[in-house]
Structure formats: structure tokens, C-alpha cells
Coordinates of C-alpha atoms in Angstrom, one line a residue:
L1 CA -7.6 -76.9 -18.8
H2 CA -5.6 -80.1 -18.9
E3 CA -3.5 -79.0 -16.0
L4 CA -6.6 -78.2 -14.0
I5 CA -8.1 -81.6 -14.8
K6 CA -4.9 -83.3 -13.4
I7 CA -5.4 -81.4 -10.1
I8 CA -9.1 -82.3 -10.0
F9 CA -8.2 -86.0 -10.4
C10 CA -5.6 -85.8 -7.6
H11 CA -7.9 -83.9 -5.3
R12 CA -10.8 -86.4 -5.9
V13 CA -8.5 -89.4 -5.3
S14 CA -7.2 -87.9 -2.1
R15 CA -10.7 -87.3 -0.8
R16 CA -11.9 -90.7 -1.9
N17 CA -9.1 -92.4 0.0
N18 CA -9.3 -90.0 3.0
L19 CA -5.6 -89.0 2.5
S20 CA -4.2 -86.2 4.6
I21 CA -3.5 -83.3 2.3
P22 CA -0.5 -81.1 3.1
T23 CA -1.1 -77.4 3.8
D24 CA 2.3 -76.2 2.7
A25 CA 2.3 -75.3 -1.0
V26 CA 5.6 -77.1 -1.9
E27 CA 4.7 -80.2 0.1
L28 CA 1.3 -80.2 -1.6
S29 CA 3.0 -80.0 -5.0
V30 CA 5.1 -83.0 -4.2
F31 CA 2.1 -84.9 -2.8
Y32 CA 0.0 -84.3 -5.9
R33 CA 2.9 -85.1 -8.3
N34 CA 3.4 -88.5 -6.5
L35 CA -0.4 -89.1 -6.5
F36 CA -0.6 -88.3 -10.3
E37 CA 1.9 -91.2 -10.9
E38 CA -0.6 -93.6 -9.4
I39 CA -3.5 -92.0 -11.4
K40 CA -1.6 -92.5 -14.7
N41 CA -1.4 -96.2 -13.9
E42 CA -5.1 -96.3 -13.0
F43 CA -6.2 -94.4 -16.2
P44 CA -3.8 -95.3 -19.0
Q45 CA -6.6 -94.6 -21.5
I46 CA -6.7 -90.9 -20.4
F47 CA -3.1 -90.0 -19.3
S48 CA 0.0 -90.9 -21.2
E49 CA 2.9 -92.5 -19.3
D50 CA 5.2 -89.5 -19.7
E51 CA 2.7 -86.8 -18.5
Q52 CA 3.6 -84.7 -15.5
I53 CA 1.8 -81.9 -13.6
L54 CA 3.2 -78.7 -15.0
L55 CA 1.7 -76.2 -12.7
D56 CA 3.9 -74.4 -10.1
P57 CA 3.3 -75.0 -6.4
T58 CA 1.6 -71.7 -5.9
S59 CA -0.9 -72.5 -8.7
I60 CA -1.5 -76.0 -7.4
D61 CA -2.1 -74.6 -3.9
F62 CA -4.6 -72.1 -5.3
V63 CA -6.6 -74.7 -7.3
N64 CA -6.6 -77.1 -4.4
E65 CA -8.0 -74.3 -2.1
E66 CA -10.8 -73.7 -4.5
L67 CA -11.6 -77.4 -4.9
E68 CA -11.9 -77.7 -1.2
K69 CA -15.1 -75.6 -1.5
I70 CA -16.8 -78.1 -3.9
D71 CA -18.2 -81.5 -3.4
M72 CA -16.5 -83.3 -6.2
F73 CA -18.7 -86.4 -5.6
N74 CA -21.9 -84.5 -6.2
L75 CA -23.2 -85.0 -9.8
Q76 CA -25.3 -81.8 -9.4
R77 CA -22.1 -79.8 -9.3
D78 CA -20.3 -80.8 -12.4
A79 CA -17.0 -79.0 -11.9
I80 CA -15.4 -80.6 -14.9
G81 CA -18.3 -79.4 -17.1
D82 CA -18.0 -75.9 -15.7
A83 CA -14.2 -76.0 -16.4
Y84 CA -14.9 -77.0 -20.0
E85 CA -17.3 -74.2 -20.6
I86 CA -14.9 -71.7 -19.2
F87 CA -11.6 -72.9 -20.6
I88 CA -12.5 -74.2 -24.1
G89 CA -12.5 -71.1 -26.2
D90 CA -14.2 -70.2 -29.4
N91 CA -11.3 -71.9 -31.3
V92 CA -12.9 -75.3 -30.3
K93 CA -16.6 -74.2 -30.0
G94 CA -18.3 -73.7 -33.3
Q95 CA -15.8 -75.7 -35.4
S96 CA -17.6 -78.1 -37.7
G97 CA -20.9 -77.1 -36.0
Q98 CA -19.7 -78.1 -32.5
F99 CA -21.6 -76.2 -29.8
F100 CA -21.8 -77.7 -26.3
T101 CA -25.4 -78.3 -25.3
P102 CA -26.1 -76.0 -22.3
K103 CA -26.7 -78.1 -19.1
N104 CA -30.3 -77.0 -18.5
A105 CA -31.3 -78.0 -22.1
A106 CA -29.4 -81.4 -21.9
D107 CA -31.0 -82.1 -18.5
A108 CA -34.4 -81.2 -19.8
L109 CA -34.1 -83.6 -22.8
V110 CA -32.8 -86.4 -20.6
S111 CA -35.7 -85.8 -18.2
I112 CA -38.2 -86.0 -21.1
V113 CA -36.7 -89.2 -22.5
D114 CA -36.6 -90.8 -18.9
P115 CA -33.8 -93.4 -19.4
K116 CA -33.2 -96.3 -17.0
P117 CA -29.8 -97.5 -15.9
S118 CA -30.4 -100.8 -17.8
D119 CA -31.0 -98.9 -21.1
K120 CA -28.2 -98.9 -23.7
I121 CA -27.7 -95.2 -24.4
L122 CA -25.8 -93.7 -27.4
D123 CA -24.7 -90.2 -28.1
F124 CA -23.1 -90.4 -31.6
A125 CA -21.9 -86.8 -31.5
C126 CA -21.0 -86.8 -27.8
G127 CA -18.5 -83.9 -27.7
A128 CA -17.2 -83.6 -24.2
G129 CA -19.9 -85.9 -22.8
G130 CA -22.6 -83.5 -21.7
F131 CA -25.6 -85.7 -22.4
L132 CA -24.0 -88.8 -20.9
I133 CA -23.2 -86.8 -17.7
S134 CA -26.8 -85.6 -17.7
A135 CA -28.1 -89.2 -17.9
L136 CA -25.9 -90.2 -14.9
K137 CA -27.1 -87.2 -13.0
Y138 CA -30.7 -88.1 -13.8
Y139 CA -30.2 -91.6 -12.4
K140 CA -28.9 -90.1 -9.2
E141 CA -31.8 -87.7 -8.9
N142 CA -34.2 -90.5 -9.3
N143 CA -32.8 -92.3 -6.3
Y144 CA -30.8 -95.0 -8.0
S145 CA -28.0 -96.2 -5.8
D146 CA -24.3 -95.3 -6.5
D147 CA -23.7 -99.0 -7.5
E148 CA -26.6 -98.8 -10.1
V149 CA -25.2 -95.5 -11.5
I150 CA -21.7 -96.9 -11.8
K151 CA -23.0 -100.1 -13.3
S152 CA -25.1 -98.1 -15.9
L153 CA -21.8 -97.0 -17.4
D154 CA -21.6 -100.4 -19.1
N155 CA -24.6 -99.3 -21.1
V156 CA -23.4 -95.8 -21.9
Y157 CA -21.8 -95.3 -25.3
G158 CA -20.3 -92.2 -27.0
I159 CA -18.8 -91.4 -30.4
D160 CA -17.2 -88.2 -31.8
K161 CA -15.0 -87.4 -34.7
D162 CA -12.9 -85.0 -32.6
E163 CA -10.2 -86.9 -30.7
Y164 CA -9.6 -84.0 -28.3
L165 CA -13.3 -83.9 -27.3
T166 CA -13.6 -87.7 -26.9
K167 CA -10.6 -87.5 -24.5
L168 CA -12.3 -84.7 -22.6
A169 CA -15.5 -86.8 -22.4
K170 CA -13.6 -89.8 -21.0
I171 CA -11.9 -87.5 -18.4
H172 CA -15.2 -85.9 -17.6
I173 CA -16.9 -89.2 -16.7
A174 CA -13.9 -90.8 -15.1
A175 CA -13.4 -87.9 -12.8
I176 CA -16.9 -88.3 -11.5
T177 CA -17.3 -92.1 -11.5
D178 CA -13.7 -93.5 -11.4
N179 CA -14.6 -95.5 -14.5
V180 CA -13.6 -94.9 -18.1
P181 CA -16.7 -95.0 -20.3
N182 CA -17.3 -96.6 -23.8
I183 CA -16.3 -93.5 -25.9
K184 CA -14.6 -93.8 -29.2
V185 CA -13.1 -91.6 -31.9
A186 CA -15.1 -92.3 -35.1
D187 CA -17.3 -90.9 -37.8
S188 CA -20.8 -92.0 -36.7
L189 CA -22.2 -91.6 -40.2
V190 CA -19.5 -94.1 -41.6
W191 CA -20.0 -96.5 -38.6
D192 CA -16.7 -98.2 -39.2
L193 CA -17.0 -101.7 -37.6
N194 CA -13.3 -102.0 -37.2
T195 CA -13.6 -99.1 -34.6
L196 CA -17.1 -99.7 -33.3
D197 CA -17.0 -103.5 -33.3
S198 CA -18.0 -103.6 -29.6
Y199 CA -21.0 -101.4 -30.0
P200 CA -24.5 -102.9 -30.2
D201 CA -26.5 -102.8 -33.4
N202 CA -29.3 -100.9 -31.8
F203 CA -29.9 -99.0 -28.6
D204 CA -32.8 -98.3 -26.2
V205 CA -32.1 -94.6 -26.2
I206 CA -30.4 -92.1 -28.4
L207 CA -29.5 -88.7 -26.8
T208 CA -27.6 -86.3 -29.0
N209 CA -27.0 -82.8 -30.3
P210 CA -25.5 -83.5 -33.8
P211 CA -23.6 -80.9 -35.6
F212 CA -25.7 -78.7 -37.9
G213 CA -25.0 -76.2 -40.6
S214 CA -25.5 -75.9 -44.3
K215 CA -21.8 -75.4 -44.9
I216 CA -20.6 -78.6 -43.2
N217 CA -19.7 -81.6 -45.3
S218 CA -21.8 -84.6 -44.3
G219 CA -19.6 -87.2 -45.9
S220 CA -18.5 -88.9 -49.1
I221 CA -20.9 -90.1 -51.7
E222 CA -20.2 -93.6 -50.5
T223 CA -21.3 -92.6 -47.0
L224 CA -24.3 -90.6 -48.1
S225 CA -25.6 -93.4 -50.4
K226 CA -26.4 -95.4 -47.3
F227 CA -29.0 -92.9 -46.1
D228 CA -32.4 -92.4 -47.6
L229 CA -32.5 -88.8 -46.5
A230 CA -29.3 -88.0 -48.3
Y231 CA -31.2 -88.4 -51.6
K232 CA -33.4 -85.8 -53.2
W233 CA -37.1 -86.3 -52.6
K234 CA -40.1 -85.3 -54.6
K235 CA -43.6 -84.5 -53.3
K236 CA -46.5 -86.5 -54.6
G237 CA -49.8 -85.6 -53.0
A238 CA -49.3 -85.5 -49.2
E239 CA -46.3 -87.9 -49.5
Y240 CA -42.7 -87.5 -50.4
L241 CA -40.9 -90.1 -52.7
K242 CA -37.2 -90.7 -52.7
T243 CA -35.4 -90.2 -56.1
N244 CA -32.2 -91.9 -57.2
V245 CA -30.3 -88.6 -57.1
I246 CA -27.9 -88.1 -54.1
N247 CA -28.0 -84.6 -52.6
E248 CA -24.2 -84.0 -52.2
N249 CA -24.9 -80.8 -50.2
V250 CA -27.3 -82.4 -47.7
P251 CA -26.7 -80.8 -44.2
P252 CA -25.5 -83.2 -41.5
Q253 CA -28.5 -82.7 -39.3
V254 CA -30.7 -84.3 -41.9
V255 CA -28.7 -87.6 -42.1
F256 CA -28.1 -87.6 -38.3
V257 CA -31.9 -87.8 -37.8
E258 CA -32.0 -90.9 -40.0
L259 CA -29.0 -92.4 -38.2
A260 CA -30.8 -91.9 -34.9
I261 CA -33.9 -93.7 -36.2
K262 CA -31.7 -96.6 -37.6
K263 CA -29.7 -97.1 -34.4
V264 CA -32.6 -97.2 -31.9
K265 CA -34.7 -100.2 -31.3
P266 CA -38.4 -100.4 -32.1
N267 CA -40.2 -98.6 -29.2
G268 CA -36.8 -97.1 -28.4
K269 CA -36.6 -93.4 -27.6
I270 CA -34.7 -90.6 -29.4
G271 CA -33.9 -87.3 -27.7
I272 CA -32.3 -84.9 -30.2
V273 CA -31.5 -81.2 -30.6
V274 CA -32.3 -79.9 -34.1
P275 CA -32.2 -76.5 -35.7
E276 CA -35.8 -75.2 -35.9
S277 CA -35.5 -74.8 -39.7
L278 CA -35.3 -78.7 -40.0
I279 CA -38.9 -79.0 -38.6
S280 CA -40.4 -75.8 -40.0
S281 CA -38.9 -75.1 -43.5
K282 CA -40.6 -76.3 -46.7
K283 CA -37.1 -77.3 -47.8
Y284 CA -37.0 -80.0 -45.2
A285 CA -40.7 -81.1 -45.2
Y286 CA -39.6 -84.5 -46.5
V287 CA -37.5 -85.0 -43.4
V288 CA -40.5 -84.4 -41.1
N289 CA -42.6 -86.7 -43.3
Y290 CA -39.9 -89.4 -42.8
I291 CA -39.9 -88.8 -39.1
Q292 CA -43.7 -89.2 -38.9
K293 CA -43.6 -92.4 -40.9
H294 CA -41.0 -94.1 -38.7
C295 CA -41.7 -92.5 -35.3
N296 CA -44.3 -91.3 -32.9
I297 CA -43.6 -87.7 -32.2
E298 CA -43.9 -87.3 -28.4
T299 CA -42.5 -83.9 -27.6
V300 CA -41.4 -80.7 -29.4
I301 CA -40.0 -77.9 -27.3
G302 CA -38.8 -74.7 -29.1
M303 CA -35.7 -73.1 -27.6
P304 CA -34.9 -69.4 -27.6
E305 CA -32.3 -68.1 -30.0
N306 CA -30.1 -67.3 -27.0
L307 CA -29.7 -70.9 -25.9
F308 CA -26.4 -71.5 -27.7
K309 CA -25.1 -68.0 -27.1
T310 CA -22.0 -68.4 -24.9
S311 CA -20.5 -65.0 -24.8
G312 CA -20.4 -61.7 -26.6
K313 CA -18.8 -63.2 -29.7
G314 CA -19.0 -66.9 -28.9
G315 CA -21.8 -69.4 -29.7
T316 CA -24.6 -69.1 -32.2
H317 CA -28.0 -67.5 -32.5
T318 CA -29.4 -70.5 -34.4
K319 CA -32.9 -71.2 -33.1
T320 CA -33.2 -74.9 -32.0
A321 CA -35.8 -77.3 -30.7
L322 CA -35.7 -80.4 -28.5
L323 CA -37.4 -83.4 -30.1
M324 CA -38.4 -86.6 -28.3
L325 CA -39.5 -89.5 -30.6
T326 CA -40.4 -93.1 -30.1
K327 CA -39.6 -95.5 -33.0
K328 CA -42.5 -97.3 -34.4
E329 CA -42.6 -101.1 -34.5
N330 CA -44.4 -101.2 -37.8
V331 CA -44.2 -98.3 -40.3
D332 CA -47.1 -99.6 -42.2
I333 CA -49.6 -99.1 -39.3
E334 CA -50.6 -95.4 -39.3
S335 CA -51.1 -94.0 -35.8
K336 CA -51.8 -90.5 -34.7
N337 CA -50.8 -89.7 -31.1
N338 CA -50.9 -86.6 -29.0
I339 CA -47.9 -84.3 -29.0
F340 CA -46.7 -82.1 -26.1
F341 CA -45.6 -78.7 -27.5
A342 CA -43.9 -75.9 -25.7
E343 CA -42.0 -72.8 -26.6
A344 CA -39.4 -71.4 -24.2
K345 CA -39.0 -67.7 -24.4
W346 CA -36.1 -67.6 -21.8
C347 CA -33.3 -70.1 -21.2
G348 CA -31.3 -68.6 -18.4
N349 CA -29.0 -66.4 -20.5
D350 CA -29.4 -63.3 -22.7
S351 CA -28.4 -62.6 -26.3
R352 CA -24.8 -62.0 -25.2
G353 CA -24.5 -65.3 -23.2
K354 CA -24.8 -63.5 -19.8
Q355 CA -26.6 -65.5 -17.1
I356 CA -30.1 -64.1 -16.2
D357 CA -32.8 -65.2 -13.8
K358 CA -35.4 -65.9 -16.5
D359 CA -35.6 -69.5 -17.5
D360 CA -38.8 -71.2 -18.8
I361 CA -37.3 -74.7 -19.1
P362 CA -38.0 -75.9 -15.5
A363 CA -41.7 -74.8 -15.8
I364 CA -42.0 -76.6 -19.2
I365 CA -40.5 -79.8 -17.7
D366 CA -42.9 -79.6 -14.7
N367 CA -45.9 -79.3 -17.2
Y368 CA -44.6 -82.2 -19.2
E369 CA -44.2 -84.4 -16.2
S370 CA -47.8 -83.5 -15.1
Y371 CA -49.0 -84.4 -18.5
K372 CA -47.2 -87.8 -18.5
K373 CA -48.8 -88.6 -15.2
G374 CA -52.2 -88.1 -16.7
S375 CA -52.9 -84.6 -15.2
K376 CA -54.8 -82.2 -17.5
L377 CA -52.8 -79.0 -18.2
E378 CA -54.8 -76.4 -16.4
N379 CA -53.6 -73.4 -18.4
I380 CA -52.8 -73.7 -22.1
S381 CA -49.7 -71.5 -22.7
N382 CA -46.4 -71.5 -24.5
L383 CA -45.1 -73.5 -21.5
G384 CA -47.1 -76.5 -22.5
Y385 CA -50.1 -77.5 -24.6
I386 CA -51.3 -80.7 -26.3
L387 CA -52.1 -81.2 -30.0
N388 CA -53.0 -84.4 -31.8
E389 CA -50.8 -85.3 -34.7
D390 CA -53.8 -84.7 -37.0
A391 CA -53.3 -81.0 -36.3
I392 CA -49.9 -81.0 -37.9
E393 CA -50.0 -78.8 -41.0
K394 CA -47.6 -78.8 -44.0
N395 CA -45.1 -81.0 -42.2
I396 CA -44.3 -78.2 -39.7
L397 CA -43.4 -79.2 -36.2
S398 CA -42.3 -75.8 -34.9
P399 CA -44.2 -75.0 -31.7
R400 CA -44.4 -71.4 -32.7
F401 CA -46.5 -72.4 -35.7
Y402 CA -49.1 -73.7 -33.3
N403 CA -49.1 -70.6 -31.1
P404 CA -51.4 -71.5 -28.0
D405 CA -52.5 -67.8 -27.8
V406 CA -53.9 -68.2 -31.3
L407 CA -55.5 -71.5 -30.5
I408 CA -57.3 -70.0 -27.5
K409 CA -58.3 -66.9 -29.5
T410 CA -59.5 -69.0 -32.4
N411 CA -62.0 -70.9 -30.1
E412 CA -63.2 -67.5 -28.7
L413 CA -63.7 -65.9 -32.1
R414 CA -65.7 -68.9 -33.5
D415 CA -68.7 -67.7 -31.4
T416 CA -68.8 -64.2 -33.0
H417 CA -67.0 -64.5 -36.3
N418 CA -66.8 -66.6 -39.4
L419 CA -63.1 -67.6 -39.7
V420 CA -61.7 -68.2 -43.2
K421 CA -58.2 -69.2 -44.0
I422 CA -56.2 -67.0 -46.4
E423 CA -55.4 -70.2 -48.2
T424 CA -59.1 -70.6 -48.9
L425 CA -59.4 -67.1 -50.2
I426 CA -56.5 -67.7 -52.6
N427 CA -58.0 -71.0 -53.8
E428 CA -61.4 -69.3 -54.4
G429 CA -59.6 -66.6 -56.5
I430 CA -60.5 -63.8 -54.0
L431 CA -56.9 -63.1 -53.0
E432 CA -53.8 -63.1 -55.3
F433 CA -50.3 -63.0 -53.8
K434 CA -47.3 -62.0 -55.9
T435 CA -43.7 -61.0 -54.9
G436 CA -41.6 -58.2 -56.3
N437 CA -38.1 -58.1 -57.8
E438 CA -34.6 -57.5 -56.7
I439 CA -33.2 -54.9 -59.1
G440 CA -29.6 -54.8 -57.9
K441 CA -27.8 -52.2 -55.9
S442 CA -26.4 -50.6 -59.0
S443 CA -29.9 -49.4 -59.8
Y444 CA -30.3 -47.5 -56.5
G445 CA -30.2 -43.7 -56.8
T446 CA -30.5 -43.7 -60.6
G447 CA -33.7 -41.7 -60.6
E448 CA -36.7 -40.5 -58.6
I449 CA -39.2 -43.4 -58.9
P450 CA -39.6 -45.1 -55.5
F451 CA -38.2 -48.7 -55.0
V452 CA -40.2 -49.8 -52.0
R453 CA -38.4 -52.1 -49.5
T454 CA -39.4 -53.6 -46.2
S455 CA -38.2 -50.6 -44.2
D456 CA -40.5 -48.4 -46.2
I457 CA -43.6 -50.0 -44.8
S458 CA -44.7 -48.1 -41.7
N459 CA -48.1 -47.4 -40.0
W460 CA -50.1 -49.1 -42.7
E461 CA -48.6 -46.7 -45.3
I462 CA -45.7 -46.6 -47.7
K463 CA -43.3 -43.9 -46.6
S464 CA -43.5 -40.8 -48.7
D465 CA -39.7 -40.7 -49.1
P466 CA -38.5 -44.3 -49.6
K467 CA -34.7 -44.6 -49.1
Q468 CA -34.1 -45.8 -52.7
A469 CA -35.3 -44.6 -56.0
V470 CA -34.7 -45.8 -59.6
S471 CA -34.7 -44.4 -63.1
E472 CA -37.6 -44.4 -65.6
E473 CA -35.8 -47.0 -67.7
I474 CA -35.6 -49.5 -64.8
Y475 CA -39.2 -48.7 -63.8
L476 CA -40.4 -49.6 -67.3
K477 CA -38.5 -52.8 -67.3
Y478 CA -40.4 -54.2 -64.3
K479 CA -43.7 -52.2 -64.5
E480 CA -45.8 -54.7 -66.4
N481 CA -44.6 -57.7 -64.3
Q482 CA -45.3 -55.8 -61.0
D483 CA -48.7 -54.3 -62.2
V484 CA -49.3 -52.2 -59.1
Q485 CA -52.9 -51.0 -58.7
E486 CA -54.8 -48.7 -56.2
G487 CA -56.2 -50.9 -53.4
D488 CA -53.4 -53.5 -53.5
I489 CA -51.7 -54.2 -50.2
L490 CA -47.9 -54.7 -49.7
M491 CA -46.9 -56.9 -46.8
V492 CA -43.4 -57.9 -45.5
R493 CA -43.0 -61.6 -46.2
D494 CA -39.5 -62.3 -44.7
G495 CA -36.8 -60.8 -42.6
T496 CA -37.1 -60.3 -38.8
Y497 CA -39.4 -58.1 -36.7
L498 CA -41.1 -56.5 -39.7
I499 CA -42.7 -59.6 -41.0
G500 CA -46.4 -59.1 -41.4
S501 CA -46.2 -55.3 -41.6
A502 CA -48.7 -54.1 -44.2
A503 CA -49.5 -51.0 -46.2
L504 CA -52.2 -49.9 -48.6
I505 CA -51.3 -48.7 -52.0
T506 CA -53.1 -45.4 -52.8
Q507 CA -53.5 -43.5 -56.0
Y508 CA -50.4 -41.5 -55.0
D509 CA -48.2 -44.6 -54.8
L510 CA -48.9 -46.2 -58.2
K511 CA -45.6 -45.2 -59.9
M512 CA -43.3 -47.5 -57.9
L513 CA -41.4 -50.8 -57.8
Y514 CA -41.3 -53.1 -54.8
Q515 CA -38.7 -55.7 -53.8
S516 CA -39.0 -59.5 -53.5
H517 CA -39.2 -59.4 -49.7
L518 CA -42.7 -58.0 -50.1
Y519 CA -46.0 -59.7 -51.0
K520 CA -48.4 -57.7 -53.2
I521 CA -51.9 -58.8 -52.2
R522 CA -54.7 -58.1 -54.6
L523 CA -58.4 -58.5 -53.6
D524 CA -61.2 -59.2 -56.0
S525 CA -63.7 -56.7 -54.7
N526 CA -66.6 -58.7 -56.1
N527 CA -66.4 -61.4 -53.4
K528 CA -69.1 -63.2 -51.3
Y529 CA -67.5 -62.1 -48.0
G530 CA -68.0 -58.4 -48.7
L531 CA -64.3 -57.8 -48.2
N532 CA -62.8 -54.4 -49.3
P533 CA -59.1 -53.4 -49.2
Y534 CA -59.6 -51.4 -45.9
Y535 CA -61.2 -54.2 -44.0
L536 CA -58.6 -56.6 -45.4
L537 CA -55.8 -54.3 -44.2
A538 CA -57.4 -54.1 -40.8
A539 CA -57.8 -57.8 -40.6
L540 CA -54.2 -58.5 -41.7
S541 CA -52.9 -56.0 -39.1
S542 CA -55.1 -57.3 -36.2
D543 CA -53.3 -58.9 -33.3
F544 CA -54.9 -62.2 -34.0
V545 CA -53.7 -62.4 -37.5
Q546 CA -50.3 -60.9 -36.7
K547 CA -49.6 -63.7 -34.1
Q548 CA -50.4 -66.3 -36.8
I549 CA -48.1 -64.6 -39.3

């Protein structure tokens, strides 16, 4: 990769200065080696004084021939970015939660944020500079002059802990603009002023994809103590209150959200990639509550699990979302604004990282731009719909939770049905939900009493021959706690594609145990709605309810 970059630099300089490039491989090799000596003097921050081109003349000739086919001055064709994606193997990708943001997602987030060349932009986990390149490309697409794009580099800042990646980021931008950007090796969460003394206190725009993962260390106690979200929070009513106890295992994505809010100006914009769990899990509800208090949530776009899948073994299936936030001027003034939601089902590559034609991201961006221009979205779909912040439930921002198909169907059904929330039925004592037990694998096969698991729920029935069975002794241990009755319904509560699958417990199923991944739903038959177990099973299994589940 590094050798390829040297040749790219030489080729770009020769084209920029209209130099005559030799056609003979040996002469070309000498020409490029001499040119590289000048480049080292021009870019001492990138290339050390003793560096040489190590490729042989035949390889140099081959690379040069391929570069001749590319317009190196066209930001739309990011040759360096392509080289990074190809040459940086899995030994770099994925370490410490580092996954390069795919170009189409980075471009989409930049487009939503809509930065201006005069804006001070920061990516505090810049990696190889993908977001910063996307910003420069965005300026070019929006008809800013070359001089304005180059001048905007004075307002572009990057930080990353990885020295190798920061060097790549500098090379990346310098190869395109002939200027070395403000990118430094540092721990953003520490924000060491000795290193970052030249950086502003706050920025107009934050664009970033911070590292995420529950197994990544976010920092020392001293570092974490500076962040409110690094403490444990307790729920009180609809609000969350910070305790005095630091959560030493807080995932990095949590504190990076707070860092973004701290480092952006009032009315400044934040474009950030987050794991979907951060905006949908009860565990992180306090984070969403914190975001709502300090920012107006403008846009939430759910990304497919395939987005960060780079190859058969490389990348991750972690489901992510793109967030665009505007920092409030006054946190004490409560405001509820409209939010643009979308859910991309396709992102241009499949589950193995192979490129495919299907990509919902361009259509989502088109819908977003129409919405921002004041146009009404003609068709409500997963590619764009608007909800007021009042509609946010249980601190969940995941677009899938507010499925537009369900919203449309809900409005249709109101004319013909009385719609009741399951939560209401529980609060009225009409429905009772309980979960089963995990009995341990050592109990499997100890007898003939069925231990019902998620895979044993099929076609609204419990399979007559469940895969696992237990002894009488184990059954008696859990029987009273599980209290299975005829007419109860088992429903899969977590897992993957089986979630929501339900089965009716009949008189033939009573002697059984069921696992913790299942809900046991019991209906009080003396209810004002006239519900019986069969109608409840039909309702739970209907397309309308299944989409909500």
C-alpha cells in the first residue's frame, strides 16, 4: 500500500506540472525516483527523509499504466480510498472497533449535515480520513471553486489514536489537495491540550464514526470521570438521573456521543454513526434521554446489517444507524421538532461484502432533500417518513420501531377496529407475561418430559417431539414456577427470525418446561373485550401485529 501511494503521488505531481513521462520502464523508474526526492521535501510530515521507492521498474510501469486510466484530480474517483479498502487487511480493520465507514454511507451523512467550507469540522475518530474526504467531495459537488475547497482545509480537523491511520489520512488528503490537513495522533476522550493546543474549543460540525463495542476499553477512571454518560444512571419517572458511581465498563460509543455534544457549538450539527442498540436498547435509554435533552434530533436512518461487511470474513454484521443532531442553545427550553426517519434495506453490498446493484441510500437522501426543501413526502415508506418527537416511545430512536407500514395500517384499521395496546391489556390485568428458565445443558436428555425451546414453536403449535427432554426430578424443580395451563400461549421473545412466533398450549402439552427465550402469555378469559385464547393467538400471529413485534 505504501509503495502504491508513493507512485500515486509521483504520478499526480507529474500530471499537475505537465511533465513528460517516459515510456521505457527503466527510465520511468529513474524519473519517479528523482521526483520522489522532491515530494519528500514538499511533504516532510508524510514521508521521512530516508524513504525510497522500493518497487522494481516493471511494477512501477504497471502501476503507472493503470493510473493513466484515472483522473487523479477528480474527487468523485477516490483512488487512494479505493486502495485503502483493498490493501488494508483484516489485521487493521476491526482492531479496537475500527471499521472504515463505506463511502456511500459517509457521503450520505455529509449530505444530510450539509457543511459549508467556512464551517470548522472535526472527526475525532477519523481513521484514514473518509469523512473528511467526503466533506471535500461534497463542496466540489455543490459548485464551490477549487480555491474554496482548498481553503476549507484550514477548517478541517481530524484526530485518531492510531498513528498509522492518521498518517494514511494525511496522505489521503494531501494526494488529492496537495495540502497536509490538521490531523493529529491523540486520544479524543482525553483531549490532551499539549497535543491538541491548536484545535478550537468547539466546532460548527462533528462528522464521525467512533469505535463501538462492549469489549473495548473507553479509558481510565480519570478520563471517564469527565463524562456524565460514563456514570450509572437511574430512572425516575420519565427522566434519568445521574448517580455518583462511574461505570468502568461503559462502551466507547456512549462517551463519544457526549464528546460530540460537548465539542460542537450551540446550533452546531452532529453527524454520527452509532450501533442501533445505542438508540433502541433499554440498557441505553438514558443516553437517548441525554441526547433529547441537549439536541434536536433531525434525522435517523437505519442501515442494513451488511453495511460494514467488507468480505467473506472481514467486517462486522453490527446493525448501525446514521444520526443527525443539532445542539440546543438552551437545554432548559423544551422543544419538540419533526424527525426524518428512514430504514435502508439495501446498501450496495450483500452479507458477504460482495457489491450488488441494490442500494436504498440514494433514494433516502433524495427524499430527505425534498423534505428539507419543504416538499411533502408523497409516499410514506421505509425510504422516508416524518414523525414528531412526541411520537418517540420509551427512548427508542430506531426507525424499525416506527415501521411506516404499521403506521399506515394503523390509520386504516382505526375505521373498522378498536385498537388496544398490549401494554394496556397488561396494566388492566387481562394479560400476564412471564418467561421460562434456563435449566443447563447437563439437564438435556435426562428424561422424557419436553423442554420447549424457540425452535420447537411451529405453525402455532408446540412440536410433538421437542429436541430436548428432561427428567421428572428437574420438571418438579421448575413446575410450580412455570405453572403451565391449557390456553396459555408461548411466544418467542428474542433471537432472530423466530421472534414473535407463537403457539397455543393444549391439554396434551401441560407436562412440560419452557426456556427463558419464550414468553408465556396468560389471558384472563373474563375480560371486557371478549378475548379468548384462539382469538388472541390469531391476533398475535396477524401480519399487522407481527410487523410491530
